[in-house]
mmCIF file of C-alpha atoms and ligand atoms in Angstrom:
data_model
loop_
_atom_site.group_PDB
_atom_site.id
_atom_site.type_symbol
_atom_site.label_atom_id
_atom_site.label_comp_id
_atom_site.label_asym_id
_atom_site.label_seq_id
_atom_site.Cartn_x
_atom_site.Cartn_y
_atom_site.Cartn_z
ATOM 1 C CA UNK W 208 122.601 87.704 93.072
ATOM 2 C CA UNK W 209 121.991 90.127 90.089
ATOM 3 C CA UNK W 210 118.376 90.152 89.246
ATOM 4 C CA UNK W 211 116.801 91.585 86.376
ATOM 5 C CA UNK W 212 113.123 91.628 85.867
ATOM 6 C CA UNK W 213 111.451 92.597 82.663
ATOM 7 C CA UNK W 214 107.721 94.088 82.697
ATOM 8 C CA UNK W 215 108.374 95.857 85.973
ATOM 9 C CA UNK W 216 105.669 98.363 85.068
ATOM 10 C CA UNK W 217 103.082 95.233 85.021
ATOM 11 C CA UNK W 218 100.526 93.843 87.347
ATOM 12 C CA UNK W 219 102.867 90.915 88.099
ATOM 13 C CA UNK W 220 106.517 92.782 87.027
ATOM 14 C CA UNK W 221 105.330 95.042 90.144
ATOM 15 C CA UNK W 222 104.502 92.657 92.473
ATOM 16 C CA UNK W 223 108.242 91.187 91.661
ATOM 17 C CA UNK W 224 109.679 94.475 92.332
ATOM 18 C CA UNK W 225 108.530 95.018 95.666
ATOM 19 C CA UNK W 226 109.126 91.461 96.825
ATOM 20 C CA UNK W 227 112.571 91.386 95.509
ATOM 21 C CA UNK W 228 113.633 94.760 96.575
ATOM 22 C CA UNK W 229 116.534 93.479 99.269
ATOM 23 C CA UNK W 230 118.218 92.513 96.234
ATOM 24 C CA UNK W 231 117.861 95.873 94.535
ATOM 25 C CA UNK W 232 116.827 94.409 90.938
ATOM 26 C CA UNK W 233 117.181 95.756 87.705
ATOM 27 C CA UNK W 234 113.894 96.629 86.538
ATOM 28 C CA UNK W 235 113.174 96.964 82.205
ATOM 29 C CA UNK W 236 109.357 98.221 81.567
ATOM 30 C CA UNK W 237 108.182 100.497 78.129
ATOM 31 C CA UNK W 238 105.564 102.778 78.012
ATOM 32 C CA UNK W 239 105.688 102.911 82.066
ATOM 33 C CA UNK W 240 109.317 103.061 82.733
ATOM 34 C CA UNK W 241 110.134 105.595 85.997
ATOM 35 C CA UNK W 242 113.324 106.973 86.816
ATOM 36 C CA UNK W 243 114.483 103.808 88.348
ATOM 37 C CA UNK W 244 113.889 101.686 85.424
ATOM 38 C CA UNK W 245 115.652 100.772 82.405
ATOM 39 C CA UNK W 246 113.717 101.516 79.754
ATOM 40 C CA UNK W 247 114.059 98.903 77.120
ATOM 41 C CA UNK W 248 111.820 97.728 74.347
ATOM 42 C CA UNK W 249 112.114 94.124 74.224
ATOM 43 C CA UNK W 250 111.431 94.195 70.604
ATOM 44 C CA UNK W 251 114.714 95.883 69.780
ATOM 45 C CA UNK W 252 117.177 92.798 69.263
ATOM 46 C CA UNK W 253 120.732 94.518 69.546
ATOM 47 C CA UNK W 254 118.973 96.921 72.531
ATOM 48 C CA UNK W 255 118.223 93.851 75.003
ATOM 49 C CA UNK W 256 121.797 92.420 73.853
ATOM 50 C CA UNK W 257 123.576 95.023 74.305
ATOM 51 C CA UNK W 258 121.474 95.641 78.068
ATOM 52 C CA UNK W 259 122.262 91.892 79.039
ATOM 53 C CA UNK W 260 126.430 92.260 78.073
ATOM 54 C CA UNK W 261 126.096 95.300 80.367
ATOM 55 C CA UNK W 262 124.078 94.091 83.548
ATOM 56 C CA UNK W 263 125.196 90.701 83.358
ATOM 57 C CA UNK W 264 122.329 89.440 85.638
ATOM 58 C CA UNK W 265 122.626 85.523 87.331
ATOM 59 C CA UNK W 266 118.669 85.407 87.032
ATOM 60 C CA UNK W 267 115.741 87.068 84.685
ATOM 61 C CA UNK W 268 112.428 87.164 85.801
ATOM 62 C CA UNK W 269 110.570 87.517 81.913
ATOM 63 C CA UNK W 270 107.087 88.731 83.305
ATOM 64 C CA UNK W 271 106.720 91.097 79.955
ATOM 65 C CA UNK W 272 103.692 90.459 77.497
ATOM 66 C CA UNK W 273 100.931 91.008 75.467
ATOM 67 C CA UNK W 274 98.546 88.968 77.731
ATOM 68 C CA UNK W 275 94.665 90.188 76.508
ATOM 69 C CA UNK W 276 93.607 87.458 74.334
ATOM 70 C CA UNK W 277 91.179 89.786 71.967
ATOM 71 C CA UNK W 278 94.514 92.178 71.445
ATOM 72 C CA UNK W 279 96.460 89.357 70.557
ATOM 73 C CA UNK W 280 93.764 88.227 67.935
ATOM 74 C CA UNK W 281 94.056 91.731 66.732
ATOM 75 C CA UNK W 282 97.422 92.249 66.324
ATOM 76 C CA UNK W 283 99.160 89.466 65.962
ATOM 77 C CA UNK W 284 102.121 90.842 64.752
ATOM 78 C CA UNK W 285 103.366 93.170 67.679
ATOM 79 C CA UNK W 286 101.754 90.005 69.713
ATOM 80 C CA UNK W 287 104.547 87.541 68.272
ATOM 81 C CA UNK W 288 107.670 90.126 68.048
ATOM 82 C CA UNK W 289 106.637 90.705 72.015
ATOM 83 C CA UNK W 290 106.201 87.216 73.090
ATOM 84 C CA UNK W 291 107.718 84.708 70.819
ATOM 85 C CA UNK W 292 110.763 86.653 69.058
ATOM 86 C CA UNK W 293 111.702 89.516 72.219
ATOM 87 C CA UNK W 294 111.639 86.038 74.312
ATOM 88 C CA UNK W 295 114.157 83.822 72.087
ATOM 89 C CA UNK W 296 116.409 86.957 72.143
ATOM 90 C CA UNK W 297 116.338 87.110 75.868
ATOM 91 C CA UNK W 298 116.379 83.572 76.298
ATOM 92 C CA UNK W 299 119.272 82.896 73.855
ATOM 93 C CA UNK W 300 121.581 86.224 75.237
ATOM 94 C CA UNK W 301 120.900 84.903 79.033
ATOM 95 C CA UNK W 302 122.343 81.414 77.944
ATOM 96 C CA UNK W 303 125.278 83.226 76.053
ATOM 97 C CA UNK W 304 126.415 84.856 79.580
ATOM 98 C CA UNK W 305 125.273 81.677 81.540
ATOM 99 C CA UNK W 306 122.016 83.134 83.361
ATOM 100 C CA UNK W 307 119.271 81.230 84.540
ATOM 101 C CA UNK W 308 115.488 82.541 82.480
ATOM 102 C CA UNK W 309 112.145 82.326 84.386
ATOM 103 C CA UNK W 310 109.216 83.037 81.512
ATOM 104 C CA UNK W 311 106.020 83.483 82.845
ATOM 105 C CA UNK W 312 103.854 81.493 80.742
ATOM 106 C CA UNK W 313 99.844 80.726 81.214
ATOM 107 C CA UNK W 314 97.548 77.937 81.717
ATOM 108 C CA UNK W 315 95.674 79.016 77.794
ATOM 109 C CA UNK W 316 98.417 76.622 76.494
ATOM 110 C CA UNK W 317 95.929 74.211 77.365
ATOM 111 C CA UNK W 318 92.193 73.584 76.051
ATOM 112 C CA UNK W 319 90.713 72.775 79.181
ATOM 113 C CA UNK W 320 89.141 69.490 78.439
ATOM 114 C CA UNK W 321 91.082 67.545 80.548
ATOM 115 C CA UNK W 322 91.909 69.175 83.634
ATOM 116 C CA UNK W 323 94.003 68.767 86.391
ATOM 117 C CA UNK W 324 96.825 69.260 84.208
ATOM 118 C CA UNK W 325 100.107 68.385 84.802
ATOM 119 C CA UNK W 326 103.810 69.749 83.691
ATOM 120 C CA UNK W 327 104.204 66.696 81.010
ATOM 121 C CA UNK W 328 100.318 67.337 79.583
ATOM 122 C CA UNK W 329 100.288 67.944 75.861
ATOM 123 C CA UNK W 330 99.230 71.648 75.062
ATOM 124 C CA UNK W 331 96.595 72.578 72.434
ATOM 125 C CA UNK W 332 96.395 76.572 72.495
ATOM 126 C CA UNK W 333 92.846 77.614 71.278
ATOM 127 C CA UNK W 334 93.660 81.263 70.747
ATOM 128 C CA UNK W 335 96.534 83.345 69.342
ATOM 129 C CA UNK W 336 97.588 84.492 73.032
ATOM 130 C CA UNK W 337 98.054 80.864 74.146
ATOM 131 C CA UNK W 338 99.927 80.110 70.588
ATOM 132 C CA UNK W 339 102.494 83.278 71.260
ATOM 133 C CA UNK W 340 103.173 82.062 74.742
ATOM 134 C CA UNK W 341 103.526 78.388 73.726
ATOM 135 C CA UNK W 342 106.152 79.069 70.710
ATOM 136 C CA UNK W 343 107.820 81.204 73.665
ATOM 137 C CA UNK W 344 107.955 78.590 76.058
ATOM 138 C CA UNK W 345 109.667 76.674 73.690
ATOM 139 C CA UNK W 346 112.327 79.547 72.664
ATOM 140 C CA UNK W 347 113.101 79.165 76.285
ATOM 141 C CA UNK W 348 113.721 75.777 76.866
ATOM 142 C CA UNK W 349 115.488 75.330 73.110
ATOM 143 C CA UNK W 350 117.642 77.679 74.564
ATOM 144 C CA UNK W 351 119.308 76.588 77.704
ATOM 145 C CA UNK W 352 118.818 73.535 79.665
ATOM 146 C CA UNK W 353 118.736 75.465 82.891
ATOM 147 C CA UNK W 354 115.943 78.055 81.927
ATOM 148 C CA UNK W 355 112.485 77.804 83.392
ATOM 149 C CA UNK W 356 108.877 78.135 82.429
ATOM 150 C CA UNK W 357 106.503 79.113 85.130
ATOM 151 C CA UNK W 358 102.915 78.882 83.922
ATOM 152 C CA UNK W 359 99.925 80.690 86.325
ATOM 153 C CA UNK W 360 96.268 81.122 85.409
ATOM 154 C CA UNK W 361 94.250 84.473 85.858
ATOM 155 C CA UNK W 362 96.233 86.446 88.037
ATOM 156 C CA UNK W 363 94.809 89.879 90.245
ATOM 157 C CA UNK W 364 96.766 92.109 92.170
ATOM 158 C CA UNK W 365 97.055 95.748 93.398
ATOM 159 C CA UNK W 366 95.910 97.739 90.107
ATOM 160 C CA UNK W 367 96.817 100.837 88.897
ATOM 161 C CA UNK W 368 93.032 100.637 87.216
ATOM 162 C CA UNK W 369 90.321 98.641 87.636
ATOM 163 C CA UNK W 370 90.494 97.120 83.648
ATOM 164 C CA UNK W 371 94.272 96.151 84.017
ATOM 165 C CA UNK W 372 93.549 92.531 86.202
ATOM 166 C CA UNK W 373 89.966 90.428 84.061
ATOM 167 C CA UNK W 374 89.390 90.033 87.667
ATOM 168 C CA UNK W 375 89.340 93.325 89.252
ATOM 169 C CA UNK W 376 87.814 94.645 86.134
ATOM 170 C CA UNK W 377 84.616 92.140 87.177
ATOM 171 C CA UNK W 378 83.923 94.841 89.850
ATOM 172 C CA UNK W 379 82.495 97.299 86.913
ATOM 173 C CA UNK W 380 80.192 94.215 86.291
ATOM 174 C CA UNK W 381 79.006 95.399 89.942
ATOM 175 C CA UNK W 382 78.340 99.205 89.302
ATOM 176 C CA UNK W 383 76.450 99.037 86.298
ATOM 177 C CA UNK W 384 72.853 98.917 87.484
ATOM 178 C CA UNK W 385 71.902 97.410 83.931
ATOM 179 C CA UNK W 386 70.492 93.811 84.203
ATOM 180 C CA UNK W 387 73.152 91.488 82.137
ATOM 181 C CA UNK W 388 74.647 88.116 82.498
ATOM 182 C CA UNK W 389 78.587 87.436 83.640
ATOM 183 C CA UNK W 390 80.566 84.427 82.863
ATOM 184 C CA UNK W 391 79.650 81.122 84.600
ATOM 185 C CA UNK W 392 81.102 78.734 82.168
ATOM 186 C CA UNK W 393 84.535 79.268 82.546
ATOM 187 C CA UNK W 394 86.244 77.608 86.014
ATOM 188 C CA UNK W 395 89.151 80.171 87.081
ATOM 189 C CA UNK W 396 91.874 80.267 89.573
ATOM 190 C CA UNK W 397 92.494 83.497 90.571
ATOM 191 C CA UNK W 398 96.149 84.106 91.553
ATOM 192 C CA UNK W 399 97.363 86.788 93.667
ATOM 193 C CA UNK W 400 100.624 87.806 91.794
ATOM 194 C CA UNK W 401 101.526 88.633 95.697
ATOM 195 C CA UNK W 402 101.978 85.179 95.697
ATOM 196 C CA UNK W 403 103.081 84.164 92.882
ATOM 197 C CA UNK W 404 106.113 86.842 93.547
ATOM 198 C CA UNK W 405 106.446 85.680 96.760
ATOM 199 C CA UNK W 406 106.967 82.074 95.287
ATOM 200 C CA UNK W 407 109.373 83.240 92.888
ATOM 201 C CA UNK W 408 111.332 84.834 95.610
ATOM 202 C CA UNK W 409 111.745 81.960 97.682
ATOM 203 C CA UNK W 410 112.503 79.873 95.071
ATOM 204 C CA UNK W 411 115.000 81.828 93.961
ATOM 205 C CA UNK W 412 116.959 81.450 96.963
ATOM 206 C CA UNK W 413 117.509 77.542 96.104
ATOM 207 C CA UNK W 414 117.944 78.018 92.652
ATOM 208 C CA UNK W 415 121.379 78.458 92.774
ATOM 209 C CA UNK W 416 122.531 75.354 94.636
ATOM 210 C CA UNK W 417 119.820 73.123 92.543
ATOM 211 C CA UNK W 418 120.644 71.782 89.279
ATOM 212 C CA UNK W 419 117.579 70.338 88.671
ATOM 213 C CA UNK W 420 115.512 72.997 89.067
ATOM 214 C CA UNK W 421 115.043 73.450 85.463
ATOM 215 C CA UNK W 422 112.157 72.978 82.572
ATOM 216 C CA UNK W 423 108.339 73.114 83.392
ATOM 217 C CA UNK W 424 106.327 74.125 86.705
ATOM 218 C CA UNK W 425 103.004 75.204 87.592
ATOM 219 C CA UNK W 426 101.315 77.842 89.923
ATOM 220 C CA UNK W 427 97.913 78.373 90.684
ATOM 221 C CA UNK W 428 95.853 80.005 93.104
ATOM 222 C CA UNK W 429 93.848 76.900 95.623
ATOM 223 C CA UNK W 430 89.939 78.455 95.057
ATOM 224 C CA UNK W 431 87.845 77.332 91.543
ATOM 225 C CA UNK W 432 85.479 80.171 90.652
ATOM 226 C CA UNK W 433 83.499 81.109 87.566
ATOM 227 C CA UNK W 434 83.611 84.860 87.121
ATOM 228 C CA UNK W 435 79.791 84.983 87.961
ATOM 229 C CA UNK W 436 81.154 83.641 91.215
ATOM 230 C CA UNK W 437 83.738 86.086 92.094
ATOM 231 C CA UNK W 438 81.464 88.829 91.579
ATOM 232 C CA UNK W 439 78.491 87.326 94.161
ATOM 233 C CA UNK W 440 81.922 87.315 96.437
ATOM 234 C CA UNK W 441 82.718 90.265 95.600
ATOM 235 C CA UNK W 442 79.345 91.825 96.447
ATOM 236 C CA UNK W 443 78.910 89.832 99.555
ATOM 237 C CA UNK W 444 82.533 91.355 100.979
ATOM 238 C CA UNK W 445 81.642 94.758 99.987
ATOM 239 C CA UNK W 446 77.775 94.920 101.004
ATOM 240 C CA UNK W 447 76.905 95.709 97.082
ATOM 241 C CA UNK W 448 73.827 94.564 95.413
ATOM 242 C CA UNK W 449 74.656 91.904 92.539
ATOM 243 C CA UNK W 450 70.592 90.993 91.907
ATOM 244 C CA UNK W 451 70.728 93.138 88.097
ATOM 245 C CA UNK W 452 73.563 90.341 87.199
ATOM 246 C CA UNK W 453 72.811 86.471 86.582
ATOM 247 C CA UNK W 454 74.990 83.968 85.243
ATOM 248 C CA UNK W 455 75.825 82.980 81.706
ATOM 249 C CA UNK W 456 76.207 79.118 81.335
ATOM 250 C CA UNK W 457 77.243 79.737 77.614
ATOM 251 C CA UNK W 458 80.746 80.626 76.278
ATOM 252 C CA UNK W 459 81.889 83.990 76.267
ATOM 253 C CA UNK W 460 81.902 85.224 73.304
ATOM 254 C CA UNK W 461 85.415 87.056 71.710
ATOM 255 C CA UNK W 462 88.787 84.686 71.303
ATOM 256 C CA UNK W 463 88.032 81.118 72.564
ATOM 257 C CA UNK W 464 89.107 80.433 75.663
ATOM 258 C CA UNK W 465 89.507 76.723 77.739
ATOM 259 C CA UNK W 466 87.035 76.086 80.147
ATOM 260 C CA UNK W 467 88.764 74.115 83.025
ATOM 261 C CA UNK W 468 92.758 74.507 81.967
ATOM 262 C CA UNK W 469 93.478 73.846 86.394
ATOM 263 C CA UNK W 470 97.106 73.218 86.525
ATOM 264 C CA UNK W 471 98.207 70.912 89.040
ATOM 265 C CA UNK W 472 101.530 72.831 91.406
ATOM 266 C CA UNK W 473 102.970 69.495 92.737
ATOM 267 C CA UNK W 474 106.290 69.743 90.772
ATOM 268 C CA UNK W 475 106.790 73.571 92.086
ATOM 269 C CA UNK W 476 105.783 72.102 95.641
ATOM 270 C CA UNK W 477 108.167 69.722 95.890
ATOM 271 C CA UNK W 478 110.917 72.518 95.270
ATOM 272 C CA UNK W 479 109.811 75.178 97.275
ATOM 273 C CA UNK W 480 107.098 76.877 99.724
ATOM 274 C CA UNK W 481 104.313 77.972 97.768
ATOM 275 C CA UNK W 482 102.191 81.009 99.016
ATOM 276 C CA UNK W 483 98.691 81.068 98.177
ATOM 277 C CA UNK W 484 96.653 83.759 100.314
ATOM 278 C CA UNK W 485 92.977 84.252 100.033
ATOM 279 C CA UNK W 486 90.945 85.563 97.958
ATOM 280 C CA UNK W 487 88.463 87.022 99.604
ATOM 281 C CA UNK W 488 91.102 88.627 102.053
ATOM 282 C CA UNK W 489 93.151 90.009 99.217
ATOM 283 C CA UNK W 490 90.208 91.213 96.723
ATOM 284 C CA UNK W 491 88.341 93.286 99.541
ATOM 285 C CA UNK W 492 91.515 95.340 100.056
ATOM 286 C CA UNK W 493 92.788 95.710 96.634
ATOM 287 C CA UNK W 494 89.100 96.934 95.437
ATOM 288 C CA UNK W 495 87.888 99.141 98.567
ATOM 289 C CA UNK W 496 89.749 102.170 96.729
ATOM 290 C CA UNK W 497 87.819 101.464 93.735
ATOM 291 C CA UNK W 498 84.281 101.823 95.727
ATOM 292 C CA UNK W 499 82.351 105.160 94.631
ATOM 293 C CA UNK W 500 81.097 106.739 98.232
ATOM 294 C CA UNK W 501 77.406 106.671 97.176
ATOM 295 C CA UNK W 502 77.431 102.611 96.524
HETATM 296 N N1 NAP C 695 97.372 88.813 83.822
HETATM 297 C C1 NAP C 695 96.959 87.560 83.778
HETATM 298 O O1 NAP C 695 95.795 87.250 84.100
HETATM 299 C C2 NAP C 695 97.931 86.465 83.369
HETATM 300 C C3 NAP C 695 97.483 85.122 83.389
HETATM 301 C C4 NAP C 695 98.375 84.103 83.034
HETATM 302 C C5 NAP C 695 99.671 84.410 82.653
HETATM 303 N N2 NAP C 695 100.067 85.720 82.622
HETATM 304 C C6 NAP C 695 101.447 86.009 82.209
HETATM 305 O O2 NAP C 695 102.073 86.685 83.275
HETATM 306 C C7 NAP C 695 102.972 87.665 82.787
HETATM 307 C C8 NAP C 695 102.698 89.003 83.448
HETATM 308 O O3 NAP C 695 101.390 89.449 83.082
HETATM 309 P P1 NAP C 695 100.849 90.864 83.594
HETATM 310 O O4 NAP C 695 99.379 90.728 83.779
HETATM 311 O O5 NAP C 695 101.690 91.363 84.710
HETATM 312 O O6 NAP C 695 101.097 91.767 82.302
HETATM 313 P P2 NAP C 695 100.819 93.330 82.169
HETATM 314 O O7 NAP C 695 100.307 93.913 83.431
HETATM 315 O O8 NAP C 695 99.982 93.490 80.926
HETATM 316 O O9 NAP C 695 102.263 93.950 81.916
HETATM 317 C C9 NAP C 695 102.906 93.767 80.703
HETATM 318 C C10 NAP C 695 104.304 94.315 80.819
HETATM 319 O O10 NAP C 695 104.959 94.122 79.543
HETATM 320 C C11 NAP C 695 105.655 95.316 79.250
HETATM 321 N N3 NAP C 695 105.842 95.489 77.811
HETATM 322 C C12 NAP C 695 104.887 95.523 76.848
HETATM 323 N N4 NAP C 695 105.455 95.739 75.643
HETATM 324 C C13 NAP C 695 106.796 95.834 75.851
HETATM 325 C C14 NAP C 695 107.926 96.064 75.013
HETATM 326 N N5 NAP C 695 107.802 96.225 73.681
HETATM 327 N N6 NAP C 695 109.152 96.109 75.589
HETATM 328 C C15 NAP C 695 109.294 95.963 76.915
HETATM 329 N N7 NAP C 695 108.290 95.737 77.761
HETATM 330 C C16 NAP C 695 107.044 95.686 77.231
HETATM 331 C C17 NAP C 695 104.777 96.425 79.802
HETATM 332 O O11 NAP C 695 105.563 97.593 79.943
HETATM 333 P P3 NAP C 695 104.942 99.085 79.788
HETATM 334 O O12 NAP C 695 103.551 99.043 80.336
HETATM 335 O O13 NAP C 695 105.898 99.927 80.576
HETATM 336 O O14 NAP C 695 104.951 99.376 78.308
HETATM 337 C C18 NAP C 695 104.357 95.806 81.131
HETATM 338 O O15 NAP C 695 105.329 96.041 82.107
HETATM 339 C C19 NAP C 695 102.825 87.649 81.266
HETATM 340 O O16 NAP C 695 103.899 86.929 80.726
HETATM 341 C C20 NAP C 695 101.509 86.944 81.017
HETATM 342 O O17 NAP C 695 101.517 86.259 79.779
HETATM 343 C C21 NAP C 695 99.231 86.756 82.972
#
């Protein structure tokens, strides 16, 4: 099978790399590219056409995005061309050639009043991000019958930098001795993109040979945690002092967010084995590099 994955510079597009690396997959990233990677800006209409009539690829992986809700709000522009219009292009040239579309989509399409929620729930985006990847979602399935939206909630994973996962960046929360408050309002689900790539891999497998594996699916991690709560964990794993940070039962401020948007997996477990590892496990080795010697 000829895999192509888009955002392959990305927290998630690298976790997809490594995981589909038997089948050697064409990898597009920007700013990031390396020598093995196309480099492609998604933006460019006739460049991505032109890069699916050559690769021909049986299956996209569309992990690329502008995914910080406050940059979004900010430049909403670049925001849309990146996730609404680059996606319809892709969406609509991997139809042309008969390729199957996975778009990574989020759980912000919801407003997390009435969580769990499933596939069929209506969506009601509060911010700009969750508009952009809503209008993308439906590019993608306007497009072909047989593409696929695969929406996950906060995701962490093996960071270049601390900042680039909203949960590995809670770890700076940690090192700054300065009394403040952290985020106990919202109820997350961090996802290891380990296994969300992981999922995607063995799903791929059956893809093929299963017609109806097509429209909307869900992924989430298995633990509910406020950030205030990940951080106590954190602390507790890594023998670090969290008593200069308590937690803050109000809203956060910046673009709104939902405050329980849980999506419920049983459509994507039905189809396939779904790896969730956990969290404590995973975020002790990804943030042990991170750890100044003197803390
Ligand atoms: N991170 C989360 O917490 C989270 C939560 C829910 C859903 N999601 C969804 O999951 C997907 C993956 O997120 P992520 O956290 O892995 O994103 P990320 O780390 O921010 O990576 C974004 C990727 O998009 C690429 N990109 C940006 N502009 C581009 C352009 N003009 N042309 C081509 N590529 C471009 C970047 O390439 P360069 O860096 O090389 O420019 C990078 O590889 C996204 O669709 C996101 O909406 C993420």
């Amino acid at each position: 099978m000829n895999i192509l994955i888009t955002g392959s510079s990305g927290l998630l597009g690298r976790a997809c790399r490594n995981s589909f690396s038997d089948l050697q997959p064409i990898t597009c990233a920007w700013n990031r590219a390396t020598d093995g990677d196309l480099k492609l800006d998604l933006t460019d209409k006739d460049a991505v056409q032109a890069t699916i009539d050559q690769h021909r690829p049986d299956l996209i992986l569309h992990t690329a995005a502008e995914r910080k809700p406050n940059i979004c709000e900010n430049q909403q522009d670049l925001t849309r061309a990146l996730n609404v219009d680059a996606t319809r292009t892709l969406a609509e040239a991997a139809a042309k050639i008969d390729a199957k579309l996975i778009y990574l989509s989020t759980d912000y399409v919801f407003d997390g009043q009435n969580p769990p929620y499933d596939v069929t729930a209506a969506c009601n985006p509060l911010n700009f991000y969750g508009e952009t990847k809503r209008a993308g979602e439906n590019a993608v399935l306007n497009a072909s019958e047989r593409h696929i939206v695969l929406r996950v909630p906060i995701l962490y994973g093996e960071v270049e930098t601390l900042e680039e996962s909203p949960v590995t960046a809670l770890l700076n929360e940690l090192l700054n001795p300065e009394p403040h408050a952290v985020d106990h309002w919202s109820i997350r689900y961090p996802t290891y993109v380990g296994d969300v790539a992981q999922t995607l891999s063995n799903w791929s497998q059956q893809l093929k040979s299963d017609p109806e594996c097509n429209g909307i699916y869900h992924l989430s991690g298995a633990e509910a945690v406020t950030k205030y709560e990940m951080v106590r964990t954190m602390a507790e794993i890594l023998g670090l002092d969290h008593s200069h940070l308590s937690p803050n039962t109000q809203p956060p401020s910046g673009a709104p967010r939902p405050q329980n948007s849980q999506l419920n997996i049983n459509r994507l477990q039905l189809k396939t084995a779904i790896q969730q590892t956990s969290f404590k496990d995973n975020i002790k080795r990804i943030l042990k590099p991170f750890i100044p010697a003197e803390a």
